[in-house]
CSV table of C-alpha atoms and ligand atoms in Angstrom, one decimal:
chain,number,residue,atom,x,y,z
A,1283,MET,CA,0.0,0.0,0.0
A,1284,ASP,CA,1.5,3.4,-1.0
A,1285,LYS,CA,1.1,6.6,1.0
A,1286,SER,CA,-2.0,7.8,-0.9
A,1287,PHE,CA,-5.3,6.2,0.0
A,1288,ILE,CA,-8.6,6.8,1.7
A,1289,LEU,CA,-9.9,5.2,4.9
A,1290,LYS,CA,-13.7,4.9,5.3
A,1291,GLY,CA,-15.2,4.4,8.8
A,1292,ASN,CA,-16.2,6.3,12.0
A,1293,ILE,CA,-13.8,9.1,12.3
A,1294,CYS,CA,-13.1,10.6,15.7
A,1295,HIS,CA,-10.6,13.5,16.4
A,1296,THR,CA,-10.2,16.7,18.4
A,1297,PRO,CA,-9.0,19.5,16.1
A,1298,VAL,CA,-9.8,22.0,18.9
A,1299,PRO,CA,-9.1,21.3,22.6
A,1300,GLY,CA,-12.1,19.9,24.3
A,1301,GLN,CA,-14.2,19.4,21.1
A,1302,LEU,CA,-14.6,15.9,20.0
A,1303,VAL,CA,-15.5,15.8,16.3
A,1304,ILE,CA,-17.2,12.6,15.1
A,1305,ARG,CA,-18.0,11.8,11.5
A,1306,GLU,CA,-19.8,8.5,11.0
A,1307,ASN,CA,-19.2,6.5,7.8
A,1308,ALA,CA,-17.0,9.2,6.5
A,1309,PHE,CA,-13.8,9.3,4.3
A,1310,VAL,CA,-10.4,10.5,5.5
A,1311,VAL,CA,-7.9,11.2,2.7
A,1312,CYS,CA,-4.2,10.6,2.9
A,1313,GLU,CA,-2.1,11.9,0.0
A,1314,ASP,CA,1.7,11.2,0.1
A,1315,GLY,CA,1.5,10.8,3.8
A,1316,ILE,CA,-0.4,14.1,4.4
A,1317,CYS,CA,-4.0,14.3,5.5
A,1318,ARG,CA,-6.3,16.1,3.1
A,1319,GLY,CA,-9.3,16.2,5.4
A,1320,VAL,CA,-12.5,14.3,6.3
A,1321,PHE,CA,-15.4,14.1,3.8
A,1322,ASP,CA,-18.9,12.7,3.5
A,1323,GLU,CA,-18.2,11.7,-0.1
A,1324,VAL,CA,-15.0,11.1,-1.9
A,1325,PRO,CA,-14.1,14.4,-3.6
A,1326,GLU,CA,-13.7,14.2,-7.4
A,1327,ARG,CA,-10.0,15.0,-7.2
A,1328,TYR,CA,-9.3,12.0,-5.1
A,1329,ALA,CA,-11.5,9.6,-7.1
A,1330,GLY,CA,-8.5,7.6,-8.2
A,1331,LEU,CA,-7.3,6.7,-4.7
A,1332,GLN,CA,-7.8,3.3,-3.2
A,1333,VAL,CA,-10.6,3.3,-0.5
A,1334,VAL,CA,-9.9,1.0,2.5
A,1335,ASP,CA,-13.3,0.2,4.0
A,1336,CYS,CA,-12.9,-0.1,7.7
A,1337,GLY,CA,-16.6,-1.0,8.1
A,1338,ASP,CA,-18.0,0.0,11.5
A,1339,ARG,CA,-14.6,0.4,13.1
A,1340,LEU,CA,-13.3,3.6,14.7
A,1341,ILE,CA,-10.6,5.7,13.0
A,1342,LEU,CA,-8.6,7.8,15.4
A,1343,PRO,CA,-5.4,10.0,15.1
A,1344,GLY,CA,-2.2,8.2,16.2
A,1345,MET,CA,-1.2,9.3,19.7
A,1346,THR,CA,2.1,10.8,21.0
A,1347,ASP,CA,3.8,9.3,24.0
A,1348,LEU,CA,5.7,12.5,25.0
A,1349,HIS,CA,7.8,11.0,27.7
A,1350,LEU,CA,9.1,7.5,28.5
A,1351,HIS,CA,12.3,5.5,29.2
A,1352,ALA,CA,13.0,2.6,27.0
A,1353,PRO,CA,15.4,0.7,29.3
A,1354,GLN,CA,12.9,0.9,32.1
A,1355,TYR,CA,10.3,-1.2,30.3
A,1356,ALA,CA,12.2,-4.3,31.5
A,1357,PHE,CA,11.1,-3.6,35.1
A,1358,CYS,CA,7.8,-1.9,34.3
A,1359,GLY,CA,5.2,-2.8,36.9
A,1360,THR,CA,7.7,-3.7,39.6
A,1361,GLY,CA,9.5,-1.7,42.3
A,1362,MET,CA,6.7,0.7,43.0
A,1363,ASP,CA,7.0,1.3,46.7
A,1364,ASP,CA,9.5,4.2,46.7
A,1365,GLU,CA,9.5,7.9,46.0
A,1366,LEU,CA,11.6,9.3,43.1
A,1367,LEU,CA,15.1,9.6,44.5
A,1368,LEU,CA,15.0,6.2,46.3
A,1369,TRP,CA,13.3,4.6,43.3
A,1370,LEU,CA,16.1,5.8,41.0
A,1371,GLU,CA,18.7,4.3,43.4
A,1372,ARG,CA,17.0,1.0,44.0
A,1373,THR,CA,15.1,0.3,40.8
A,1374,ALA,CA,15.9,2.5,37.8
A,1375,PHE,CA,19.7,2.9,38.0
A,1376,PRO,CA,20.5,-0.8,38.6
A,1377,GLU,CA,18.5,-1.7,35.5
A,1378,GLU,CA,20.0,1.1,33.4
A,1379,MET,CA,23.5,-0.1,34.3
A,1380,ARG,CA,22.8,-3.3,32.4
A,1381,TYR,CA,22.8,-1.4,29.1
A,1382,ALA,CA,26.5,-1.3,29.1
A,1383,ASP,CA,26.0,-4.8,27.7
A,1384,GLU,CA,25.0,-4.4,24.1
A,1385,ALA,CA,23.7,-7.9,23.7
A,1386,TYR,CA,21.3,-7.2,26.6
A,1387,ALA,CA,20.3,-3.9,25.2
A,1388,ALA,CA,19.5,-5.5,21.8
A,1389,ARG,CA,17.2,-8.0,23.5
A,1390,ALA,CA,15.5,-5.5,25.8
A,1391,TYR,CA,15.1,-2.8,23.2
A,1392,GLY,CA,13.7,-5.3,20.8
A,1393,VAL,CA,11.0,-6.2,23.3
A,1394,PHE,CA,10.3,-2.5,24.0
A,1395,ALA,CA,10.0,-1.6,20.3
A,1396,ASP,CA,7.7,-4.5,19.7
A,1397,ARG,CA,5.4,-3.2,22.5
A,1398,MET,CA,5.5,0.3,21.1
A,1399,LYS,CA,4.5,-1.0,17.8
A,1400,ARG,CA,1.4,-2.7,19.2
A,1401,GLY,CA,0.2,0.4,21.2
A,1402,ALA,CA,-1.7,3.5,20.3
A,1403,ALA,CA,1.4,5.8,20.0
A,1404,THR,CA,2.6,6.6,16.5
A,1405,ARG,CA,5.2,9.0,17.9
A,1406,ALA,CA,7.3,9.0,21.0
A,1407,VAL,CA,10.0,11.0,22.8
A,1408,ILE,CA,12.3,8.5,24.5
A,1409,PHE,CA,15.1,8.4,27.0
A,1410,ALA,CA,17.8,5.7,26.5
A,1411,THR,CA,20.8,5.4,29.0
A,1412,ILE,CA,24.2,7.0,29.1
A,1413,HIS,CA,25.6,4.2,26.8
A,1414,THR,CA,26.2,5.5,23.3
A,1415,LYS,CA,26.2,2.1,21.5
A,1416,SER,CA,23.1,0.8,23.2
A,1417,SER,CA,21.3,4.1,22.6
A,1418,LEU,CA,22.1,3.6,18.8
A,1419,ILE,CA,20.7,0.1,19.1
A,1420,LEU,CA,17.5,1.6,20.5
A,1421,MET,CA,17.4,3.9,17.5
A,1422,ASP,CA,17.7,1.0,15.1
A,1423,CYS,CA,14.9,-0.8,16.9
A,1424,MET,CA,12.6,2.3,16.8
A,1425,GLU,CA,13.4,2.9,13.1
A,1426,LYS,CA,12.3,-0.6,12.4
A,1427,SER,CA,9.1,-0.3,14.4
A,1428,GLY,CA,7.8,2.4,12.0
A,1429,LEU,CA,7.0,4.8,14.8
A,1430,VAL,CA,8.3,8.4,14.4
A,1431,SER,CA,10.5,9.0,17.4
A,1432,TYR,CA,13.1,11.1,19.2
A,1433,VAL,CA,15.7,9.1,21.1
A,1434,GLY,CA,18.1,10.6,23.6
A,1435,LYS,CA,21.4,9.2,24.9
A,1436,VAL,CA,21.2,10.3,28.5
A,1437,SER,CA,23.8,12.7,29.9
A,1438,MET,CA,24.8,12.2,33.6
A,1439,ASP,CA,28.0,13.3,35.4
A,1440,ARG,CA,27.2,13.6,39.1
A,1441,GLU,CA,25.0,12.4,42.0
A,1442,SER,CA,24.7,9.0,40.3
A,1443,PRO,CA,26.2,5.5,40.9
A,1444,PRO,CA,29.7,5.2,39.4
A,1445,GLU,CA,28.5,2.9,36.6
A,1446,LEU,CA,26.2,5.7,35.4
A,1447,THR,CA,28.5,8.6,35.9
A,1448,GLU,CA,30.4,9.9,32.9
A,1449,GLU,CA,34.0,10.6,33.6
A,1450,SER,CA,33.8,14.4,33.1
A,1451,ALA,CA,31.7,17.0,31.5
A,1452,ALA,CA,34.1,17.0,28.6
A,1453,SER,CA,33.9,13.2,28.0
A,1454,ALA,CA,30.1,13.3,28.4
A,1455,ALA,CA,30.0,16.0,25.7
A,1456,ALA,CA,32.3,14.0,23.4
A,1457,ALA,CA,30.0,11.0,23.9
A,1458,GLU,CA,27.0,13.1,23.1
A,1459,ARG,CA,28.5,14.4,19.9
A,1460,GLU,CA,29.5,10.9,18.8
A,1461,PHE,CA,25.9,9.7,19.5
A,1462,ILE,CA,24.4,12.6,17.5
A,1463,ARG,CA,26.9,12.3,14.6
A,1464,GLU,CA,26.5,8.5,14.3
A,1465,SER,CA,22.7,8.7,14.5
A,1466,LEU,CA,22.6,11.3,11.8
A,1467,ASP,CA,25.1,9.3,9.6
A,1468,ARG,CA,22.8,6.3,9.8
A,1469,GLY,CA,20.3,8.2,7.7
A,1470,TYR,CA,17.1,7.2,9.6
A,1471,GLU,CA,13.8,8.2,8.0
A,1472,ARG,CA,11.9,8.6,11.2
A,1473,THR,CA,14.3,8.4,14.2
A,1474,MET,CA,16.0,11.5,15.4
A,1475,PRO,CA,18.3,12.3,18.3
A,1476,VAL,CA,17.3,14.6,21.2
A,1477,ILE,CA,19.6,16.2,23.8
A,1478,THR,CA,18.9,14.6,27.1
A,1479,PRO,CA,20.3,16.0,30.4
A,1480,ARG,CA,18.6,13.4,32.7
A,1481,PHE,CA,17.6,16.1,35.3
A,1482,VAL,CA,19.4,18.9,37.1
A,1483,PRO,CA,20.7,16.7,40.0
A,1484,SER,CA,22.6,14.4,37.6
A,1485,CYS,CA,24.2,17.1,35.5
A,1486,SER,CA,27.0,19.5,36.6
A,1487,ASP,CA,26.9,23.1,35.5
A,1488,ALA,CA,29.9,22.3,33.2
A,1489,LEU,CA,27.9,19.5,31.5
A,1490,MET,CA,24.8,21.6,31.1
A,1491,GLU,CA,27.0,24.3,29.5
A,1492,GLU,CA,28.4,21.7,27.1
A,1493,LEU,CA,24.9,20.4,26.2
A,1494,GLY,CA,23.8,24.0,25.5
A,1495,LYS,CA,26.6,24.4,23.0
A,1496,ILE,CA,25.8,21.0,21.4
A,1497,ARG,CA,22.2,22.1,21.1
A,1498,GLU,CA,23.2,25.2,19.3
A,1499,GLU,CA,25.7,23.3,17.1
A,1500,PHE,CA,23.2,20.7,15.9
A,1501,ASP,CA,20.0,22.6,16.4
A,1502,LEU,CA,18.3,19.7,18.1
A,1503,PRO,CA,15.4,19.5,20.6
A,1504,VAL,CA,15.9,18.9,24.3
A,1505,GLN,CA,14.1,16.6,26.8
A,1506,SER,CA,14.4,16.4,30.6
A,1507,HIS,CA,12.5,16.3,33.9
A,1508,LEU,CA,11.2,19.3,35.8
A,1509,SER,CA,9.6,19.9,39.3
A,1510,GLU,CA,8.5,16.3,39.7
A,1511,ASN,CA,8.9,15.3,43.4
A,1512,PRO,CA,9.5,17.3,46.6
A,1513,GLY,CA,12.8,15.5,47.5
A,1514,GLU,CA,14.2,16.2,44.0
A,1515,ILE,CA,13.2,19.9,44.1
A,1516,ASP,CA,15.0,20.3,47.5
A,1517,LEU,CA,18.1,18.7,46.0
A,1518,VAL,CA,18.0,21.1,43.0
A,1519,ALA,CA,17.8,24.1,45.3
A,1520,GLU,CA,20.8,22.8,47.2
A,1521,LEU,CA,22.9,22.1,44.0
A,1522,ALA,CA,22.0,25.3,42.2
A,1523,PRO,CA,21.5,27.9,45.0
A,1524,TRP,CA,21.8,30.6,42.4
A,1525,SER,CA,18.7,29.6,40.5
A,1526,ALA,CA,15.4,31.4,40.9
A,1527,PHE,CA,13.5,28.1,40.5
A,1528,TYR,CA,14.2,24.6,39.1
A,1529,GLY,CA,13.5,25.4,35.4
A,1530,ASP,CA,15.7,28.5,35.6
A,1531,VAL,CA,18.7,26.1,35.7
A,1532,TYR,CA,17.9,24.7,32.2
A,1533,ASP,CA,17.2,28.2,30.9
A,1534,ARG,CA,20.5,29.5,32.1
A,1535,PHE,CA,22.3,26.9,29.9
A,1536,GLY,CA,20.2,27.5,26.8
A,1537,LEU,CA,18.2,24.3,27.3
A,1538,PHE,CA,14.7,25.6,27.9
A,1539,GLY,CA,12.8,26.2,24.7
A,1540,ARG,CA,13.9,29.7,23.8
A,1541,GLN,CA,16.4,28.5,21.3
A,1542,GLY,CA,14.6,25.3,20.1
A,1543,ARG,CA,11.9,22.8,21.0
A,1544,THR,CA,12.1,21.5,24.6
A,1545,VAL,CA,9.9,19.1,26.5
A,1546,MET,CA,9.9,18.8,30.2
A,1547,ALA,CA,8.3,15.8,32.0
A,1548,HIS,CA,6.0,16.3,35.0
A,1549,CYS,CA,5.9,19.9,36.3
A,1550,VAL,CA,3.9,18.6,39.2
A,1551,HIS,CA,5.1,21.3,41.6
A,1552,THR,CA,5.7,24.2,39.2
A,1553,GLY,CA,5.0,27.5,40.8
A,1554,GLU,CA,3.7,30.7,39.1
A,1555,LYS,CA,7.2,32.0,38.1
A,1556,GLU,CA,8.2,28.7,36.6
A,1557,ALA,CA,4.9,28.4,34.7
A,1558,GLU,CA,5.4,32.0,33.4
A,1559,ARG,CA,8.9,31.0,32.2
A,1560,ILE,CA,7.6,27.8,30.6
A,1561,LYS,CA,5.1,30.0,28.7
A,1562,GLU,CA,7.6,32.6,27.7
A,1563,CYS,CA,10.0,29.9,26.4
A,1564,GLY,CA,7.3,27.8,24.7
A,1565,VAL,CA,8.3,24.6,26.5
A,1566,TRP,CA,6.1,21.5,26.2
A,1567,ILE,CA,5.0,19.8,29.4
A,1568,ALA,CA,4.7,16.0,29.3
A,1569,HIS,CA,2.0,15.2,31.9
A,1570,CYS,CA,2.6,11.7,33.2
A,1571,PRO,CA,-0.2,10.8,35.7
A,1572,SER,CA,0.6,7.1,36.2
A,1573,SER,CA,4.2,8.0,37.2
A,1574,ASN,CA,3.1,10.8,39.4
A,1575,MET,CA,0.8,8.4,41.3
A,1576,ASN,CA,3.4,5.6,41.6
A,1577,LEU,CA,6.2,7.8,42.9
A,1578,SER,CA,3.8,9.7,45.2
A,1579,SER,CA,4.9,12.8,43.3
A,1580,GLY,CA,1.5,14.5,43.4
A,1581,ILE,CA,-1.0,15.7,40.8
A,1582,ALA,CA,0.1,18.2,38.2
A,1583,PRO,CA,-2.2,21.3,37.8
A,1584,VAL,CA,-3.0,20.6,34.2
A,1585,ARG,CA,-6.2,22.6,34.2
A,1586,ARG,CA,-4.2,25.7,35.3
A,1587,TYR,CA,-1.6,25.0,32.5
A,1588,LEU,CA,-4.4,24.8,29.9
A,1589,ASP,CA,-6.0,27.9,31.1
A,1590,GLN,CA,-2.6,29.7,30.9
A,1591,GLY,CA,-2.2,28.5,27.3
A,1592,LEU,CA,0.8,26.2,28.0
A,1593,ARG,CA,1.6,23.4,25.6
A,1594,VAL,CA,0.7,20.1,27.2
A,1595,GLY,CA,0.9,16.4,26.1
A,1596,LEU,CA,0.7,13.1,27.8
A,1597,GLY,CA,3.5,10.6,28.6
A,1598,THR,CA,3.4,7.0,29.9
A,1599,ASP,CA,6.8,7.6,31.6
A,1600,ILE,CA,7.6,3.9,31.6
A,1601,GLY,CA,8.8,2.5,34.0
A,1602,ALA,CA,7.8,4.9,36.8
A,1603,GLY,CA,4.6,4.8,34.9
A,1604,SER,CA,3.2,1.3,35.2
A,1605,SER,CA,1.3,1.0,31.9
A,1606,PRO,CA,2.6,1.3,28.4
A,1607,SER,CA,-1.0,2.1,27.3
A,1608,MET,CA,-1.7,5.6,26.0
A,1609,PHE,CA,-5.4,4.9,26.4
A,1610,ARG,CA,-4.7,4.4,30.0
A,1611,ALA,CA,-2.7,7.7,30.2
A,1612,VAL,CA,-5.8,9.4,28.8
A,1613,THR,CA,-8.1,8.1,31.5
A,1614,ASP,CA,-5.4,8.4,34.3
A,1615,ALA,CA,-5.1,12.1,33.4
A,1616,ILE,CA,-8.8,12.6,33.8
A,1617,GLN,CA,-9.0,10.6,37.0
A,1618,VAL,CA,-6.2,12.4,38.8
A,1619,SER,CA,-7.6,15.7,37.7
A,1620,LYS,CA,-10.9,14.8,39.4
A,1621,LEU,CA,-9.0,13.9,42.6
A,1622,ARG,CA,-7.1,17.2,42.5
A,1623,TRP,CA,-10.3,19.1,42.0
A,1624,ARG,CA,-12.0,17.4,44.9
A,1625,LEU,CA,-9.0,17.4,47.3
A,1626,SER,CA,-7.3,20.7,46.6
A,1627,GLY,CA,-10.4,22.9,46.8
A,1628,SER,CA,-8.8,25.1,44.2
A,1629,GLY,CA,-11.7,25.2,41.9
A,1630,GLU,CA,-9.6,23.7,39.0
A,1631,ARG,CA,-12.2,21.8,37.0
A,1632,PRO,CA,-11.3,18.3,36.1
A,1633,LEU,CA,-10.3,17.4,32.5
A,1634,THR,CA,-13.0,16.2,30.2
A,1635,PHE,CA,-12.6,13.1,28.0
A,1636,ALA,CA,-12.3,15.3,24.9
A,1637,GLU,CA,-9.6,17.5,26.6
A,1638,SER,CA,-7.5,14.5,27.6
A,1639,PHE,CA,-8.0,12.9,24.2
A,1640,TYR,CA,-6.7,16.1,22.7
A,1641,LEU,CA,-3.6,16.1,24.9
A,1642,ALA,CA,-2.8,12.5,23.8
A,1643,THR,CA,-3.2,13.4,20.1
A,1644,LYS,CA,-2.8,16.9,18.9
A,1645,GLY,CA,-1.4,18.3,22.2
A,1646,GLY,CA,1.7,16.0,22.3
A,1647,GLY,CA,1.8,15.6,18.5
A,1648,SER,CA,2.5,19.3,18.1
A,1649,PHE,CA,6.0,18.6,19.4
A,1650,PHE,CA,6.6,16.9,16.1
A,1651,GLY,CA,4.9,19.7,14.0
A,1652,LYS,CA,1.5,19.3,12.5
A,1653,THR,CA,0.0,15.9,13.4
A,1654,GLY,CA,-2.5,14.3,15.8
A,1655,SER,CA,-5.7,15.2,14.0
A,1656,PHE,CA,-7.3,14.8,10.6
A,1657,GLU,CA,-7.2,18.4,9.6
A,1658,GLU,CA,-5.9,19.2,6.1
A,1659,GLY,CA,-2.1,19.4,6.1
A,1660,CYS,CA,-1.4,17.2,9.1
A,1661,GLU,CA,1.0,14.4,8.8
A,1662,PHE,CA,-1.2,11.3,8.6
A,1663,ASP,CA,-1.0,9.2,11.7
A,1664,ALA,CA,-4.0,7.0,12.3
A,1665,LEU,CA,-5.4,4.0,14.2
A,1666,VAL,CA,-8.2,1.7,13.0
A,1667,LEU,CA,-9.8,0.4,16.2
A,1668,ASP,CA,-12.0,-2.7,16.4
A,1669,ASP,CA,-13.9,-2.1,19.7
A,1670,ALA,CA,-15.9,-5.3,19.1
A,1671,VAL,CA,-13.0,-7.2,20.5
A,1672,GLU,CA,-14.8,-6.5,23.8
A,1673,PRO,CA,-18.5,-7.3,23.1
A,1674,CYS,CA,-21.2,-5.0,24.4
A,1675,ALA,CA,-24.9,-5.9,24.6
A,1676,ARG,CA,-26.1,-2.3,24.5
A,1677,ARG,CA,-26.2,-0.3,21.3
A,1678,LEU,CA,-23.9,2.6,21.8
A,1679,SER,CA,-23.3,5.8,19.9
A,1680,VAL,CA,-19.9,6.3,18.2
A,1681,ARG,CA,-18.9,8.8,20.9
A,1682,GLU,CA,-19.8,6.2,23.6
A,1683,ARG,CA,-17.9,3.5,21.8
A,1684,LEU,CA,-14.8,5.7,21.7
A,1685,GLU,CA,-15.0,6.6,25.4
A,1686,ARG,CA,-15.6,3.0,26.3
A,1687,ALA,CA,-12.7,1.7,24.2
A,1688,VAL,CA,-10.4,4.2,25.9
A,1689,TYR,CA,-11.6,3.5,29.4
A,1690,LEU,CA,-11.6,-0.3,28.9
A,1691,GLY,CA,-8.0,0.0,27.5
A,1692,LEU,CA,-8.7,-1.7,24.2
A,1693,ASP,CA,-5.7,-0.1,22.4
A,1694,GLU,CA,-3.4,-3.1,22.3
A,1695,ARG,CA,-6.2,-5.7,21.6
A,1696,GLY,CA,-8.4,-3.5,19.4
A,1697,ILE,CA,-5.9,-1.8,17.0
A,1698,VAL,CA,-6.2,-3.6,13.6
A,1699,MET,CA,-4.3,-1.0,11.5
A,1700,LYS,CA,-1.8,1.7,12.4
A,1701,PHE,CA,-0.3,4.3,10.1
A,1702,ALA,CA,2.5,6.8,10.7
A,1703,ARG,CA,3.2,9.5,8.2
A,1704,GLY,CA,0.9,7.6,5.8
A,1705,GLY,CA,2.8,4.4,6.1
A,1706,LEU,CA,1.1,1.2,7.3
A,1707,ILE,CA,3.2,0.1,10.2
A,1708,LEU,CA,0.9,-2.5,11.8
A,1709,GLU,CA,-1.9,-4.7,10.4
A,1710,LYS,CA,-3.7,-7.5,12.2
A,1711,LYS,CA,-5.4,-10.1,10.2
A,1712,ASN,CA,-6.8,-12.1,13.1
A,1713,ARG,CA,-10.4,-11.2,12.5
B,669,LIG,N1,14.0,12.0,37.1
B,669,LIG,C1,15.3,11.7,36.7
B,669,LIG,N2,15.3,10.5,36.2
B,669,LIG,C2,14.0,10.0,36.2
B,669,LIG,C3,13.4,8.8,35.7
B,669,LIG,O1,14.1,7.9,35.2
B,669,LIG,N3,12.1,8.7,35.9
B,669,LIG,C4,11.3,9.7,36.5
B,669,LIG,N4,10.0,9.6,36.6
B,669,LIG,N5,11.9,10.9,36.9
B,669,LIG,C5,13.2,11.0,36.8
B,670,LIG,FE1,10.8,10.2,33.2
């Protein structure tokens, strides 16, 4: 199948935050990987294109997992009784050390990429580990999966176990340059490097400065963590006493959106000044509700961020997040927002289903440019979902069917076709 075709079915998307648009038995046109819009009849000018009849199935935009750690999929669902700093020490770091072994990395990243392929994400922004060769192995695996992704070799030179501490800021910078050059040399079609200071505690000022220079040199995006957990935030205040707030540290080194795209995971405890800076710099926030519950980090004030006009998407944050499902991230985001509303007394209304669906599709997708809905001109990422894998006696509207499929977590079982940039990357012939 080439990259020009038409899908026919029940099309659901959120071109505008909070507004679910449903077109039953409609046609969505993909031309050379670009969406040409949704139509009730096939327009004359597209009459020559192949029509794939999806019957009564749902057709949704592909989702973006805006923050996750590939090496942590190996322990996903275990080690959940600690808060962030202790969890890093006892669960995350010991696993990440194993990626010094490239044979292990090849096996583990193969399993990870296979899971990504089966899920609802067509795009992802991913942390690897400090190991250059293993990080390139992850890029090979992601390229093969068909997803469009950013992969970052992680930079760390302090406050970490010796096995995960790069020798010096200079050697960490050299390794980062090597990673970037090699990944660009490999000529991937859909896999791109991203600069990845793990978080402020694990990067010296000297390393941050180097990463700022590398960002400028290669003009690449940046990913990191921000204001996630109280223990971490105290440590940042200790390590960078000169900073006005946590995010100020990244900004000082040219790693906070002003100069190029940046995504920061969490922002659970972001105050007013930090939120203002995030807005000024155009930083994306990756909201990771499962992770925030598991590490007892708290509940991010997403309603406030949306009201302020900040850019927000959703992340699974595997493996602090305990589910690789983006459908689950959508419902977790709604559910934690309800708890925050009830418990905080702040009057911040909970997220609606349509708002959370937007965050998972167009919200996070905007980090990649124009994708995440079926508007004219978007890169065509789509899921064909067979919600009949979970039978239901009642006759439901298409809107109800979509909400039910997401709440019941039918992504892995129900996706029968998945497209990224117009390419068919998954097709199930089991029904
Ligand atoms: N902060 C620094 N590293 C990590 C990590 O691996 N996971 C999460 N959730 N937060 C972090
Ligand atoms: Fe994370």
